[in-house]
Short mmCIF file of C-alpha atoms and ligand atoms in Angstrom, two decimals:
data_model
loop_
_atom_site.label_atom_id
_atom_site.label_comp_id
_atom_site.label_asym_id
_atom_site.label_seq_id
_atom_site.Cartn_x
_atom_site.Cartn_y
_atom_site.Cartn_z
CA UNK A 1 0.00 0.00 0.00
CA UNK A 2 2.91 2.25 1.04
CA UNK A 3 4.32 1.80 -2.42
CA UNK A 4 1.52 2.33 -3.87
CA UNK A 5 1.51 5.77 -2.27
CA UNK A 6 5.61 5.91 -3.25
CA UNK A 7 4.01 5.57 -6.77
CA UNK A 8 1.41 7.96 -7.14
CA UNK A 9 4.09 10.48 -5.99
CA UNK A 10 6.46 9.22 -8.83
CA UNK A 11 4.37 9.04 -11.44
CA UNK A 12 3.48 12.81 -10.73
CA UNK A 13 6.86 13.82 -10.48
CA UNK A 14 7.29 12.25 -13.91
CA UNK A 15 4.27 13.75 -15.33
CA UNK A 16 4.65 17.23 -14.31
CA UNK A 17 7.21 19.42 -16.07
CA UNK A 18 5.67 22.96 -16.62
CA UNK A 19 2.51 24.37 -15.67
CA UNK A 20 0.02 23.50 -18.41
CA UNK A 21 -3.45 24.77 -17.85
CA UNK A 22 -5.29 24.83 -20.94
CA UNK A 23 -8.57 26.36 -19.26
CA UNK A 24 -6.49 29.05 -18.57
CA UNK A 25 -7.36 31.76 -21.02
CA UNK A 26 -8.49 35.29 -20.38
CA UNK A 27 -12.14 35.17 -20.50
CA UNK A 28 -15.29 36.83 -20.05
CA UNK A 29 -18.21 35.78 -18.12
CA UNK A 30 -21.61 34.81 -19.36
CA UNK A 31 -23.03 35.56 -15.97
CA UNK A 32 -23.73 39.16 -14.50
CA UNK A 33 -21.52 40.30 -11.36
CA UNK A 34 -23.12 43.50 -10.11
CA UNK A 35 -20.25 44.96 -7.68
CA UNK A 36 -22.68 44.78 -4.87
CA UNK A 37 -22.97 40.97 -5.06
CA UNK A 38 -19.39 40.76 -5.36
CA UNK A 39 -18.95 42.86 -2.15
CA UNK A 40 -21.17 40.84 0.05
CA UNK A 41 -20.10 38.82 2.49
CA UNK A 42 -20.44 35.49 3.17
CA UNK A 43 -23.83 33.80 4.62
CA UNK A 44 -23.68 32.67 7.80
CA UNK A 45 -24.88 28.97 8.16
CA UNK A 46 -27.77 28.80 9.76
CA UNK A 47 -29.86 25.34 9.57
CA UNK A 48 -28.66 21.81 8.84
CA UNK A 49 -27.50 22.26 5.51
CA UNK A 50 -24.74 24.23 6.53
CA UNK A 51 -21.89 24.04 3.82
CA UNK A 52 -19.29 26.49 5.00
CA UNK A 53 -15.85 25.08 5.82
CA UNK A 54 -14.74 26.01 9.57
CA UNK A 55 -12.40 28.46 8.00
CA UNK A 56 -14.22 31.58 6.24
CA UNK A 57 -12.95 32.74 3.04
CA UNK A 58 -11.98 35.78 2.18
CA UNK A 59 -14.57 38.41 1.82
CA UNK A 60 -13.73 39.66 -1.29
CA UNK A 61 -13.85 36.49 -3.71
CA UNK A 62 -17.94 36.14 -5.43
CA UNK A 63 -19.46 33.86 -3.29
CA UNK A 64 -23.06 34.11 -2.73
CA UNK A 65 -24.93 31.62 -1.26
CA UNK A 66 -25.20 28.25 -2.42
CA UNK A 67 -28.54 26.09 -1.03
CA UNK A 68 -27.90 22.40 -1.82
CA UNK A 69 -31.69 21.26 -1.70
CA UNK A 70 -32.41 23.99 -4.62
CA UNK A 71 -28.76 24.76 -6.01
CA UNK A 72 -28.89 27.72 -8.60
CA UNK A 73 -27.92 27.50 -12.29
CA UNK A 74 -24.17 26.40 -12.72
CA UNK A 75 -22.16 29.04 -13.68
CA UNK A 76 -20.13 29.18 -16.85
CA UNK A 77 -17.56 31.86 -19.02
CA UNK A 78 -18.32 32.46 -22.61
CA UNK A 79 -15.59 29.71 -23.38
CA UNK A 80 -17.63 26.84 -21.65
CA UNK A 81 -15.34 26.71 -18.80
CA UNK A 82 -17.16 25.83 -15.31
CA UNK A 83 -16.77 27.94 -12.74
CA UNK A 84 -17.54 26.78 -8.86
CA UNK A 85 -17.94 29.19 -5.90
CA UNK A 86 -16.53 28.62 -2.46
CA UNK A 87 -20.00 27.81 -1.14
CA UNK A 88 -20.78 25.13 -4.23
CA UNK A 89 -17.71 23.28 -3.59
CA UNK A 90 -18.27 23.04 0.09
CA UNK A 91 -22.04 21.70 -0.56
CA UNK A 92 -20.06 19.07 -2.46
CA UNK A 93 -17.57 18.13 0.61
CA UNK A 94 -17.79 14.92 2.62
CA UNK A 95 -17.54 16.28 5.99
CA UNK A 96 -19.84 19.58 5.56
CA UNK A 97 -21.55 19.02 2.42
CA UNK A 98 -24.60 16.87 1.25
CA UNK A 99 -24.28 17.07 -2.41
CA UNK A 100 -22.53 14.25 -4.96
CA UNK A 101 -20.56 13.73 -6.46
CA UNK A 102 -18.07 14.74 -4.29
CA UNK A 103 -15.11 17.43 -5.14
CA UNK A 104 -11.92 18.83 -4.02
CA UNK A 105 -9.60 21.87 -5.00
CA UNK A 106 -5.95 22.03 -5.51
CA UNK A 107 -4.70 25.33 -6.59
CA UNK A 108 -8.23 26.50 -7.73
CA UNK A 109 -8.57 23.84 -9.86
CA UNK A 110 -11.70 21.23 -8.91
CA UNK A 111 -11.75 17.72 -9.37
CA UNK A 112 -15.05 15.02 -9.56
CA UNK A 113 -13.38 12.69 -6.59
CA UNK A 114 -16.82 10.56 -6.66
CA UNK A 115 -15.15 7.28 -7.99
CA UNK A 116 -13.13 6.96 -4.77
CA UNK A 117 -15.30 7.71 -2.25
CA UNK A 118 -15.93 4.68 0.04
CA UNK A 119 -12.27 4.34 -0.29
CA UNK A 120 -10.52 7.89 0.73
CA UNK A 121 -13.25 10.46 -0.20
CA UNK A 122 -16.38 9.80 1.62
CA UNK A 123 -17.00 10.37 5.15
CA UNK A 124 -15.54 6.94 6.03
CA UNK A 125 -12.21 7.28 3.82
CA UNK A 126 -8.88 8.50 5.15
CA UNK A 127 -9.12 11.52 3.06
CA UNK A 128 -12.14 13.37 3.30
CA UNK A 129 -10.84 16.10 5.00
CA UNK A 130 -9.85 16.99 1.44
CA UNK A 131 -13.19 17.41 0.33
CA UNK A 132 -15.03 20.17 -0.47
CA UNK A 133 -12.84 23.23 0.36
CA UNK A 134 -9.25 24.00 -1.47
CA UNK A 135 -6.76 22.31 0.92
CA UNK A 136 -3.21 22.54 -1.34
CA UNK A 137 -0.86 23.94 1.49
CA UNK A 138 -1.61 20.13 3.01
CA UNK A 139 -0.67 18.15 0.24
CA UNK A 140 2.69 18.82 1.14
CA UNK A 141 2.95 19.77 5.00
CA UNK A 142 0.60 17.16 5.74
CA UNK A 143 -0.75 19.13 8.04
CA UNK A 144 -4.74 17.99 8.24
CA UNK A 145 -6.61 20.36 10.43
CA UNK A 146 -8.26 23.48 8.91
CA UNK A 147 -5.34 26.08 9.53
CA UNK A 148 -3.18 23.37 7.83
CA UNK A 149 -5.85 22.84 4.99
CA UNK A 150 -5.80 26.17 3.20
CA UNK A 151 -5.09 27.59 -0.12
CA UNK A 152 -2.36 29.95 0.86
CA UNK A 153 0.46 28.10 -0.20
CA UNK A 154 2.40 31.92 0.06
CA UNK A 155 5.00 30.42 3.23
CA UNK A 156 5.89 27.03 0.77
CA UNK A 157 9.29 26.71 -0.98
CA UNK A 158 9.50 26.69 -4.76
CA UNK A 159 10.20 22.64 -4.15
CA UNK A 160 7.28 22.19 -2.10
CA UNK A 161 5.33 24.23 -4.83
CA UNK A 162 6.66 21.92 -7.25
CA UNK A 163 5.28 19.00 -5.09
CA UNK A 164 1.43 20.39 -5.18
CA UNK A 165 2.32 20.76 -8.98
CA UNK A 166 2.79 16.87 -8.74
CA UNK A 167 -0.65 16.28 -7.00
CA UNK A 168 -2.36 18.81 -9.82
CA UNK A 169 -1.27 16.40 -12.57
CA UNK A 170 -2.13 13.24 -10.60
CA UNK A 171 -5.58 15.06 -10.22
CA UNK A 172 -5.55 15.76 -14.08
CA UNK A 173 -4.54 12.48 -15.14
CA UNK A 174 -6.61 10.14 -12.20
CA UNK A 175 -9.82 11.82 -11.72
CA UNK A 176 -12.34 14.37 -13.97
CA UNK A 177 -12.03 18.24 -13.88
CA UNK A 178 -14.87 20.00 -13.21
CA UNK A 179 -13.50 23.81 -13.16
CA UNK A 180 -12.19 26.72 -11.74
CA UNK A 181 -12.73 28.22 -8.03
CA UNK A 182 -13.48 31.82 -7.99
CA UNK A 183 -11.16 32.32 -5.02
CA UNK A 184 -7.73 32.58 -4.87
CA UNK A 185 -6.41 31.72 -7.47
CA UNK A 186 -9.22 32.59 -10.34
CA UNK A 187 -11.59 35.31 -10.06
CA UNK A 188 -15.13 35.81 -10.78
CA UNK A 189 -14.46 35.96 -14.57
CA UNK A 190 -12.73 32.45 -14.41
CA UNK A 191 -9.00 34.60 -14.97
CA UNK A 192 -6.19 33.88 -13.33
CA UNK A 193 -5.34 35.83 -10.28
CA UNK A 194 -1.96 37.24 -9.51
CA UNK A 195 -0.86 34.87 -6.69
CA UNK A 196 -1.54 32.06 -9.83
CA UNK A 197 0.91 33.97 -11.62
CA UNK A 198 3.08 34.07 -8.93
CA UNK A 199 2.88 30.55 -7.86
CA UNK A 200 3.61 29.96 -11.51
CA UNK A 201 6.74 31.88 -11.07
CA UNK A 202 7.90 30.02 -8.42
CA UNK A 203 7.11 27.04 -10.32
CA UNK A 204 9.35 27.78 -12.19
CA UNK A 205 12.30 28.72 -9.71
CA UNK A 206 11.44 24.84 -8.67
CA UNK A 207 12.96 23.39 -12.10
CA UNK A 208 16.32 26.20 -12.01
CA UNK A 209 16.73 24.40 -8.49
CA UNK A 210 15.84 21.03 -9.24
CA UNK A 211 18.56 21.42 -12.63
CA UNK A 212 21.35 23.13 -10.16
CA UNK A 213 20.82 20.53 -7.74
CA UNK A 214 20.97 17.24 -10.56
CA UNK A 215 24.25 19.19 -11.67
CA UNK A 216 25.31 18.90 -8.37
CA UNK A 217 24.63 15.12 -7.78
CA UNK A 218 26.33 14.36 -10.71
CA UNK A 219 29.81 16.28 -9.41
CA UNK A 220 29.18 14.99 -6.10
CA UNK A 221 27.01 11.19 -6.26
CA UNK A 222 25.68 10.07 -2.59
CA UNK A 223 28.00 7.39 -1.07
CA UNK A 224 26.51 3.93 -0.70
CA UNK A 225 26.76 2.91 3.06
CA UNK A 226 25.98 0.04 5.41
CA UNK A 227 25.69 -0.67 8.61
CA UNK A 228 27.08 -4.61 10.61
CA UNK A 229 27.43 -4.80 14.35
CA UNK A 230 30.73 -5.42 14.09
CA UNK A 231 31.98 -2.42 11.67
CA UNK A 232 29.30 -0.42 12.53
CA UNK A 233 28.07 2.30 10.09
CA UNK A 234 30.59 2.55 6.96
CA UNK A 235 30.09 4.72 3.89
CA UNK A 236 31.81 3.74 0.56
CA UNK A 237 31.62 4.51 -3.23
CA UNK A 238 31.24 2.61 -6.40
CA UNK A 239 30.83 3.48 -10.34
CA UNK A 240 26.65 3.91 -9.11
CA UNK A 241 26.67 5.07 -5.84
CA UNK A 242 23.61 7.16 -5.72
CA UNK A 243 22.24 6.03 -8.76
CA UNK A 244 24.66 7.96 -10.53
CA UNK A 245 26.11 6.04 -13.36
CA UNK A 246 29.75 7.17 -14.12
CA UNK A 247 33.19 5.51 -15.10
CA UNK A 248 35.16 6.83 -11.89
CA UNK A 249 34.22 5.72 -8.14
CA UNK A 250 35.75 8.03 -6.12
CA UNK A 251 36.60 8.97 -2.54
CA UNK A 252 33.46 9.25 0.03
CA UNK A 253 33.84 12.26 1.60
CA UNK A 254 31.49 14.94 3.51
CA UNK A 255 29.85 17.50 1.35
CA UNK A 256 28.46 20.67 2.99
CA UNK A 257 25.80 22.08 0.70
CA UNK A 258 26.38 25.86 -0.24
CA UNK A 259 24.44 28.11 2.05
CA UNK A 260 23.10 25.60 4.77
CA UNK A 261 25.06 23.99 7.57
CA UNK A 262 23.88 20.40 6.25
CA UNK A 263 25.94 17.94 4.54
CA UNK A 264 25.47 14.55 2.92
CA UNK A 265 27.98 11.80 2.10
CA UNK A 266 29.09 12.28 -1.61
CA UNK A 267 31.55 10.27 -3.69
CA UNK A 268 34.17 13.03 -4.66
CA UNK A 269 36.33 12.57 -8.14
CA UNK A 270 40.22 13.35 -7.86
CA UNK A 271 39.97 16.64 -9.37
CA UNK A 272 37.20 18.04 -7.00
CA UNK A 273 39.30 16.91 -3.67
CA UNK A 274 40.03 20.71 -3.02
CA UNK A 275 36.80 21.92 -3.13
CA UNK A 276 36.23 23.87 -0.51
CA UNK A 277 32.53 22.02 0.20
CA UNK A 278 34.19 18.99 0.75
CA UNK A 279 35.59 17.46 4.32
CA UNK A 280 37.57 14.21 5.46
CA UNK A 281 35.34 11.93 7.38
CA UNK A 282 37.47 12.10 10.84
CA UNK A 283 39.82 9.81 11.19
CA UNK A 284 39.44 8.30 7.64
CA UNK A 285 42.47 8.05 5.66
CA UNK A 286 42.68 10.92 2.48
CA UNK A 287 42.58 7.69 0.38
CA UNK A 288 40.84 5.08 1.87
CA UNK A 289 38.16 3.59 -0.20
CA UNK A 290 35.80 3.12 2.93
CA UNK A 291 35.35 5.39 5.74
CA UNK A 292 33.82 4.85 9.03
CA UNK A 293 30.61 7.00 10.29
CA UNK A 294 32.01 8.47 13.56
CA UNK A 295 29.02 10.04 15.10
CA UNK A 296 30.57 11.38 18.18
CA UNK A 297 34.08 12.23 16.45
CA UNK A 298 31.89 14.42 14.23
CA UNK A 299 29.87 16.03 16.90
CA UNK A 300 32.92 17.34 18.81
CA UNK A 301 33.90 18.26 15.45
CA UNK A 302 31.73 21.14 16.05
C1 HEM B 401 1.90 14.77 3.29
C2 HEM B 401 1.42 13.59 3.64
C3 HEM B 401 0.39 12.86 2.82
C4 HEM B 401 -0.55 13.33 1.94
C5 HEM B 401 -0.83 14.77 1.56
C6 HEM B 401 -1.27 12.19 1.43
C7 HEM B 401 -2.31 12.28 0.52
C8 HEM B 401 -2.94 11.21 -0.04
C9 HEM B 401 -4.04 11.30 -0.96
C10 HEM B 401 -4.69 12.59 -1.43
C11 HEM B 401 -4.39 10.05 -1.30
C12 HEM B 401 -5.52 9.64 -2.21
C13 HEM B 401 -4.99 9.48 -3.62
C14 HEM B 401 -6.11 9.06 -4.54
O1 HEM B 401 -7.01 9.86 -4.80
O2 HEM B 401 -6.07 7.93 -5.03
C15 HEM B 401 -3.51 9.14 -0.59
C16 HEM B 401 -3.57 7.78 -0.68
C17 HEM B 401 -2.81 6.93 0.11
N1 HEM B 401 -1.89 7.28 1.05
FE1 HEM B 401 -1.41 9.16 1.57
N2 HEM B 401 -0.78 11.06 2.00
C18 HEM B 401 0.24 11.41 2.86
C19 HEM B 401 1.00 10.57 3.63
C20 HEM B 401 0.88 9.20 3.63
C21 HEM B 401 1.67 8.30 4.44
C22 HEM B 401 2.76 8.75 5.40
C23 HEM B 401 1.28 7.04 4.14
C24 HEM B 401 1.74 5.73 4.66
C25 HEM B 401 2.31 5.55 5.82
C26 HEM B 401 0.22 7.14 3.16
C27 HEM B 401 -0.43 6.07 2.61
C28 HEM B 401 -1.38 6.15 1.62
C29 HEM B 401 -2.01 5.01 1.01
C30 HEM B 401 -1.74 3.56 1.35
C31 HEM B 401 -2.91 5.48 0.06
C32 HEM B 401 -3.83 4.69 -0.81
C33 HEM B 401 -3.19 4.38 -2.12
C34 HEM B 401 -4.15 3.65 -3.04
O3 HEM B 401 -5.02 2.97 -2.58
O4 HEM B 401 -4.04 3.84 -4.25
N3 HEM B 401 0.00 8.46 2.89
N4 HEM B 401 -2.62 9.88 0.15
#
């Protein structure tokens, strides 16, 4: 099951180079947005059907209320491209809502999660917490309450961007679209909003990262290591350590990545053994193939 889970995650990271959103055109709605509707706030729940997530959104987005047991006309741009309000996709959530199929957001974007839902969707699957509301910053911070589920993903890394981007095209490619959020990250129009242009951005920071740091693995491969009772923990190289195929082994040695104080054990070639990155494991010979994993050595090391 694990590796099942190991798989999803590889698959998307396969799947996902650049952001790709072909609903994403400027467009114009078919639907009138008088500023005063836009302005008001949101309805407070007041009966059973209540189908607000714990967290309010934000006044401004177009939200007006949404009644499941009479739901108003579905709302679409000129270019046929659905668009869902805050209040619709909650009245489609597992834990507040009463409507099927069930849905979930990621980045704005909402997905028909119906075909899974005795398994992680529905009220009885692992996942439901998902449902109904726009819960990206979780995805990768696996952080499950509702100040962990939101869609301000503005505190993430460009990586952990790039993860979400992984879960967007294992949405895509697993389950059915069903359209934009007016929210965050597409307003009332169906356009994308500024912090989707920025995410975007960062998106692309992600792939100058991920590039600088595949250069790097291939200057500096991971050691292999193992650990017996009786040698304790050794590191070593070979002509794959790391999963690095090359035609030299080299010497395992620490490497301190730039700007941070952490450090990994990396394979170093002959003609990188004075780069300043790079440290002896102590007391390992400057050429022996093997080193030992000193633990305390290297804590009063520091
Ligand atoms: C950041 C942490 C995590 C997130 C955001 C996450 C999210 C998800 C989501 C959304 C699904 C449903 C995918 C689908 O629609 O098919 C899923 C499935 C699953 N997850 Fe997680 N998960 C996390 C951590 C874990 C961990 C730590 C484990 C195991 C210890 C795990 C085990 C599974 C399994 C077994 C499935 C079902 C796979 C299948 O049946 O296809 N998850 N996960």
């Amino acid at each position: 099951m694990i590796l099942t889970f190991i798989l999803i995650l590889s698959i998307g990271a396969v799947l996902c180079d650049k952001p790709d959103y072909k609903d994403d055109i400027i467009d114009t709605p078919i639907f009138n947005v008088t500023n005063s509707e836009a302005k008001k706030p949101n309805p407070v729940p007041e009966d059973k059907h209540q189908t607000q997530p714990t967290k309010q959104p934000l006044p401004e987005y177009y939200n007006p209320p949404f009644d499941p047991e009479n739901p108003s006309e579905p709302l679409f741009t000129k270019s046929g491209a659905r668009l869902i309000t805050i209040n619709e996709l909650s009245a489609h959530g597992s834990v507040n809502g009463t409507l099927r199929p069930i849905w979930l957001a990621v980045m704005g974007r909402v997905y028909d999660v119906e075909k899974r839902y005795d398994s992680h969707y529905g009220p009885k699957g692992g996942y439901n917490f998902f449902t109904g509301r726009d819960g990206s910053k979780a995805f990768v911070t696996g952080k499950f309450d509702d100040e962990g589920l939101t869609d301000d993903v503005s505190e993430l890394t460009p990586i952990q961007l790039k993860d979400i981007e992984d879960w967007i095209h294992f949405y895509d490619k697993d389950y059915t679209y069903v359209g934009k959020l007016i929210g965050r990250y597409y307003d009332k129009t169906g356009n994308p909003t500024k912090e989707l242009y920025k995410y975007q951005r960062n998106l692309a920071k992600a792939e100058e990262i991920k590039a600088e740091q595949q250069a790097q693995e291939k200057q500096f491969p991971p050691c292999n290591s193992r650990y017996t009772p009786a040698e304790g923990g050794l590191v070593y190289c070979s002509t794959n350590s790391g999963g690095i195929q090359r035609d030299w082994e080299g010497l395992p040695r620490r490497y301190f990545i730039p700007g941070t104080k952490d450090w990994c054990c990396a394979c170093v070639n002959d003609k990188d053994l004075d780069n300043p990155h790079i440290k002896l494991y102590p007391g390992c010979a400057p050429n022996a193939p093997k080193c030992k994993v000193d633990k305390q050595k290297m804590r009063e090391e520091l």
